[in-house]
PDB file of C-alpha atoms in Angstrom:
ATOM      1  CA  MET G  20      -0.254  -0.205   0.220  1.00  0.00           C
ATOM      2  CA  SER G  21       1.636   3.096  -1.288  1.00  0.00           C
ATOM      3  CA  ARG G  22       1.109   6.591   0.809  1.00  0.00           C
ATOM      4  CA  LYS G  23       1.458   8.221  -2.462  1.00  0.00           C
ATOM      5  CA  ARG G  24      -2.285   7.198  -2.377  1.00  0.00           C
ATOM      6  CA  TYR G  25      -3.050   9.329   0.747  1.00  0.00           C
ATOM      7  CA  LEU G  26      -0.659  12.578   0.117  1.00  0.00           C
ATOM      8  CA  THR G  27      -1.285  15.686  -1.745  1.00  0.00           C
ATOM      9  CA  ASN G  28       0.998  18.640  -2.961  1.00  0.00           C
ATOM     10  CA  THR G  29      -0.638  21.411  -0.632  1.00  0.00           C
ATOM     11  CA  GLU G  30       1.664  22.309   2.540  1.00  0.00           C
ATOM     12  CA  PRO G  31      -0.039  21.794   6.168  1.00  0.00           C
ATOM     13  CA  LYS G  32      -1.868  24.946   7.808  1.00  0.00           C
ATOM     14  CA  ALA G  33      -3.028  26.044  11.213  1.00  0.00           C
ATOM     15  CA  GLY G  34      -4.902  29.053  12.458  1.00  0.00           C
ATOM     16  CA  LEU G  35      -6.817  30.566  15.000  1.00  0.00           C
ATOM     17  CA  ALA G  36     -10.565  31.742  14.801  1.00  0.00           C
ATOM     18  CA  GLY G  37     -11.721  32.737  18.344  1.00  0.00           C
ATOM     19  CA  ASP G  38     -11.140  30.127  20.869  1.00  0.00           C
ATOM     20  CA  GLU G  39     -11.156  27.392  17.995  1.00  0.00           C
ATOM     21  CA  LEU G  40      -7.598  25.842  16.515  1.00  0.00           C
ATOM     22  CA  ARG G  41      -8.032  24.734  13.009  1.00  0.00           C
ATOM     23  CA  ILE G  42      -5.628  22.444  11.475  1.00  0.00           C
ATOM     24  CA  VAL G  43      -5.643  21.298   7.881  1.00  0.00           C
ATOM     25  CA  LEU G  44      -3.111  18.217   6.999  1.00  0.00           C
ATOM     26  CA  PRO G  45      -2.733  17.273   3.278  1.00  0.00           C
ATOM     27  CA  ILE G  46      -3.329  13.754   4.044  1.00  0.00           C
ATOM     28  CA  ARG G  47      -6.313  11.475   3.874  1.00  0.00           C
ATOM     29  CA  ILE G  48      -6.764   9.343   6.967  1.00  0.00           C
ATOM     30  CA  PRO G  49      -6.992   5.707   6.134  1.00  0.00           C
ATOM     31  CA  SER G  50     -10.100   4.140   6.886  1.00  0.00           C
ATOM     32  CA  PRO G  51     -10.389   1.912   9.632  1.00  0.00           C
ATOM     33  CA  GLY G  52     -10.240  -1.205   7.439  1.00  0.00           C
ATOM     34  CA  GLU G  53      -6.996  -0.015   5.559  1.00  0.00           C
ATOM     35  CA  TYR G  54      -5.652   1.155   8.893  1.00  0.00           C
ATOM     36  CA  LYS G  55      -6.049  -2.460  10.451  1.00  0.00           C
ATOM     37  CA  ARG G  56      -4.498  -4.419   7.796  1.00  0.00           C
ATOM     38  CA  MET G  57      -1.351  -2.432   7.533  1.00  0.00           C
ATOM     39  CA  HIS G  58       1.700  -3.688   8.735  1.00  0.00           C
ATOM     40  CA  TRP G  59       2.701  -2.656  12.178  1.00  0.00           C
ATOM     41  CA  ALA G  60       5.763  -0.392  10.559  1.00  0.00           C
ATOM     42  CA  VAL G  61       3.800   0.997   8.381  1.00  0.00           C
ATOM     43  CA  ASN G  62       1.210   2.107  11.031  1.00  0.00           C
ATOM     44  CA  ARG G  63       3.836   3.425  12.998  1.00  0.00           C
ATOM     45  CA  ALA G  64       5.049   5.542   9.798  1.00  0.00           C
ATOM     46  CA  TRP G  65       1.378   6.622   9.671  1.00  0.00           C
ATOM     47  CA  ARG G  66       1.457   8.000  13.123  1.00  0.00           C
ATOM     48  CA  GLU G  67       5.011   9.518  12.489  1.00  0.00           C
ATOM     49  CA  ALA G  68       3.894  11.274   9.407  1.00  0.00           C
ATOM     50  CA  MET G  69       0.739  12.763  10.925  1.00  0.00           C
ATOM     51  CA  ALA G  70       2.641  14.108  13.914  1.00  0.00           C
ATOM     52  CA  THR G  71       5.085  15.481  11.920  1.00  0.00           C
ATOM     53  CA  LEU G  72       2.772  17.288   9.388  1.00  0.00           C
ATOM     54  CA  THR G  73       0.678  18.593  12.814  1.00  0.00           C
ATOM     55  CA  LEU G  74       3.956  20.135  13.841  1.00  0.00           C
ATOM     56  CA  VAL G  75       4.640  21.667  10.938  1.00  0.00           C
ATOM     57  CA  ALA G  76       1.185  22.600  10.497  1.00  0.00           C
ATOM     58  CA  LEU G  77       1.184  24.959  13.808  1.00  0.00           C
ATOM     59  CA  GLY G  78       4.812  26.374  13.179  1.00  0.00           C
ATOM     60  CA  PRO G  79       5.327  29.233  15.460  1.00  0.00           C
ATOM     61  CA  LEU G  80       1.704  29.416  16.603  1.00  0.00           C
ATOM     62  CA  ARG G  81       2.530  26.441  19.104  1.00  0.00           C
ATOM     63  CA  ALA G  82       4.566  28.752  21.179  1.00  0.00           C
ATOM     64  CA  LYS G  83       1.432  30.727  21.987  1.00  0.00           C
ATOM     65  CA  LEU G  84      -1.046  27.985  23.042  1.00  0.00           C
ATOM     66  CA  LYS G  85      -0.981  27.058  26.377  1.00  0.00           C
ATOM     67  CA  PRO G  86      -0.815  23.622  27.859  1.00  0.00           C
ATOM     68  CA  PRO G  87      -4.359  21.547  27.642  1.00  0.00           C
ATOM     69  CA  SER G  88      -6.642  22.285  30.471  1.00  0.00           C
ATOM     70  CA  GLY G  89     -10.155  20.818  31.073  1.00  0.00           C
ATOM     71  CA  LYS G  90     -12.253  19.142  28.272  1.00  0.00           C
ATOM     72  CA  ARG G  91     -11.870  19.002  24.305  1.00  0.00           C
ATOM     73  CA  GLN G  92     -14.288  19.318  21.657  1.00  0.00           C
ATOM     74  CA  VAL G  93     -12.364  17.998  18.383  1.00  0.00           C
ATOM     75  CA  VAL G  94     -13.735  17.597  15.331  1.00  0.00           C
ATOM     76  CA  ILE G  95     -12.405  15.885  12.711  1.00  0.00           C
ATOM     77  CA  VAL G  96     -13.714  16.623   9.038  1.00  0.00           C
ATOM     78  CA  SER G  97     -12.451  14.441   6.398  1.00  0.00           C
ATOM     79  CA  HIS G  98     -12.535  15.167   2.875  1.00  0.00           C
ATOM     80  CA  ARG G  99     -12.544  12.263   0.501  1.00  0.00           C
ATOM     81  CA  ARG G 100     -12.871  11.237  -2.759  1.00  0.00           C
ATOM     82  CA  ALA G 101     -15.247   8.172  -1.657  1.00  0.00           C
ATOM     83  CA  LEU G 102     -17.047   8.509   1.266  1.00  0.00           C
ATOM     84  CA  ILE G 103     -17.082   5.566   3.918  1.00  0.00           C
ATOM     85  CA  ARG G 104     -20.523   3.860   3.824  1.00  0.00           C
ATOM     86  CA  ASP G 105     -20.827   2.158   7.471  1.00  0.00           C
ATOM     87  CA  GLU G 106     -21.513   5.692   9.362  1.00  0.00           C
ATOM     88  CA  ILE G 107     -22.291   3.758  12.716  1.00  0.00           C
ATOM     89  CA  ASP G 108     -18.804   1.438  12.990  1.00  0.00           C
ATOM     90  CA  ASN G 109     -16.205   3.166  10.277  1.00  0.00           C
ATOM     91  CA  LEU G 110     -16.702   6.723  10.435  1.00  0.00           C
ATOM     92  CA  PRO G 111     -15.975   7.154  14.635  1.00  0.00           C
ATOM     93  CA  ASN G 112     -13.225   5.104  14.265  1.00  0.00           C
ATOM     94  CA  LEU G 113     -11.448   7.290  11.947  1.00  0.00           C
ATOM     95  CA  ALA G 114     -11.065   9.533  14.523  1.00  0.00           C
ATOM     96  CA  LYS G 115      -8.487   7.062  16.208  1.00  0.00           C
ATOM     97  CA  LEU G 116      -5.481   8.303  14.426  1.00  0.00           C
ATOM     98  CA  PRO G 117      -5.642  12.030  14.804  1.00  0.00           C
ATOM     99  CA  LEU G 118      -6.375  11.693  18.585  1.00  0.00           C
ATOM    100  CA  ASP G 119      -3.843   9.635  19.356  1.00  0.00           C
ATOM    101  CA  VAL G 120      -1.402  12.171  17.171  1.00  0.00           C
ATOM    102  CA  LEU G 121      -3.053  15.124  19.300  1.00  0.00           C
ATOM    103  CA  ARG G 122      -2.599  13.508  22.978  1.00  0.00           C
ATOM    104  CA  ARG G 123       1.142  13.059  22.183  1.00  0.00           C
ATOM    105  CA  HIS G 124       4.282  14.650  23.085  1.00  0.00           C
ATOM    106  CA  PRO G 125       5.438  17.115  21.898  1.00  0.00           C
ATOM    107  CA  ILE G 126       1.857  18.128  20.078  1.00  0.00           C
ATOM    108  CA  ASP G 127      -0.260  17.583  23.393  1.00  0.00           C
ATOM    109  CA  LEU G 128      -3.311  19.530  22.169  1.00  0.00           C
ATOM    110  CA  ILE G 129      -5.331  17.525  24.282  1.00  0.00           C
ATOM    111  CA  ILE G 130      -4.757  16.030  27.864  1.00  0.00           C
ATOM    112  CA  ASP G 131      -6.529  12.515  26.605  1.00  0.00           C
ATOM    113  CA  ASP G 132      -8.701  11.075  24.324  1.00  0.00           C
ATOM    114  CA  GLY G 133     -11.081   9.449  26.797  1.00  0.00           C
ATOM    115  CA  ARG G 134     -14.586  10.565  27.147  1.00  0.00           C
ATOM    116  CA  GLU G 135     -13.436  12.679  30.398  1.00  0.00           C
ATOM    117  CA  TRP G 136     -11.235  14.956  28.255  1.00  0.00           C
ATOM    118  CA  CYS G 137     -12.291  14.858  24.879  1.00  0.00           C
ATOM    119  CA  GLU G 138     -15.662  15.017  23.036  1.00  0.00           C
ATOM    120  CA  GLY G 139     -15.133  13.963  19.361  1.00  0.00           C
ATOM    121  CA  ARG G 140     -16.846  13.977  16.038  1.00  0.00           C
ATOM    122  CA  VAL G 141     -16.099  12.740  12.841  1.00  0.00           C
ATOM    123  CA  GLU G 142     -17.426  14.084   9.501  1.00  0.00           C
ATOM    124  CA  GLN G 143     -16.952  13.433   5.963  1.00  0.00           C
ATOM    125  CA  VAL G 144     -17.138  15.556   3.003  1.00  0.00           C
ATOM    126  CA  GLN G 145     -17.212  14.337  -0.667  1.00  0.00           C
ATOM    127  CA  ASP G 146     -13.852  16.284  -2.185  1.00  0.00           C
ATOM    128  CA  THR G 147     -11.418  15.678  -5.129  1.00  0.00           C
ATOM    129  CA  HIS G 148      -8.991  17.521  -2.940  1.00  0.00           C
ATOM    130  CA  GLU G 149      -8.580  15.292  -0.354  1.00  0.00           C
ATOM    131  CA  ARG G 150      -7.603  16.567   3.122  1.00  0.00           C
ATOM    132  CA  THR G 151      -8.179  16.278   6.843  1.00  0.00           C
ATOM    133  CA  GLU G 152      -9.500  18.975   8.721  1.00  0.00           C
ATOM    134  CA  ILE G 153      -9.245  18.982  12.985  1.00  0.00           C
ATOM    135  CA  ARG G 154     -10.788  21.856  14.903  1.00  0.00           C
ATOM    136  CA  ILE G 155     -10.210  22.290  18.810  1.00  0.00           C
ATOM    137  CA  SER G 156     -11.577  24.114  20.797  1.00  0.00           C
ATOM    138  CA  PRO G 157     -12.038  25.785  23.264  1.00  0.00           C
ATOM    139  CA  ILE G 158      -8.091  26.718  23.173  1.00  0.00           C
ATOM    140  CA  GLU G 159      -6.137  29.191  25.617  1.00  0.00           C
ATOM    141  CA  ILE G 160      -3.745  31.815  24.254  1.00  0.00           C
ATOM    142  CA  ARG G 161      -0.374  32.622  26.318  1.00  0.00           C
ATOM    143  CA  GLY G 162      -1.321  36.076  28.172  1.00  0.00           C
ATOM    144  CA  GLU G 163      -5.165  35.545  28.266  1.00  0.00           C
ATOM    145  CA  ARG G 164      -6.792  35.358  31.707  1.00  0.00           C
ATOM    146  CA  PRO G 165      -6.827  31.825  32.540  1.00  0.00           C
ATOM    147  CA  THR G 166      -9.514  29.313  33.165  1.00  0.00           C
ATOM    148  CA  GLN G 167      -9.589  26.666  35.801  1.00  0.00           C
ATOM    149  CA  VAL G 168      -6.808  24.176  34.981  1.00  0.00           C
ATOM    150  CA  ARG G 169      -7.166  20.586  35.028  1.00  0.00           C
ATOM    151  CA  THR G 170      -4.714  17.955  34.425  1.00  0.00           C
ATOM    152  CA  LYS G 171      -5.037  14.085  33.958  1.00  0.00           C
ATOM    153  CA  ARG G 172      -3.629  13.553  37.158  1.00  0.00           C
ATOM    154  CA  GLU G 173      -6.552  15.390  39.300  1.00  0.00           C
TER     155      GLU G 173
END
């Protein structure tokens, strides 16, 4: 299975819209069936590629973001040529790869991907320009008044 099939030629981007962080990655997340059939080394390469693209997208914006505190809402919009038909089982499982990347160091945009810390939703849009959009809210910016800070250990 070639990675060329999933990558596009555009640059990853990130930006803030109020208290929402938007990250656009030029990569189509493999469907849960494709992901499950991948060799463990290919699976790991996917995680690393997605983490690298996310870090590149965040760039200098990363220094402005506060560490995560409290529950976050994460919306993952998958722009794909062929929509996933099984919206009950496969579509929600599409969030696994991005959520794992968002909670890993050095990205640390969510505390954990469990229900206590993250409310997730996955949407899909049929589009010839395949990409993945991740929207995270609320996002806190350094220098603004802090809200109640909670950590996973509490």
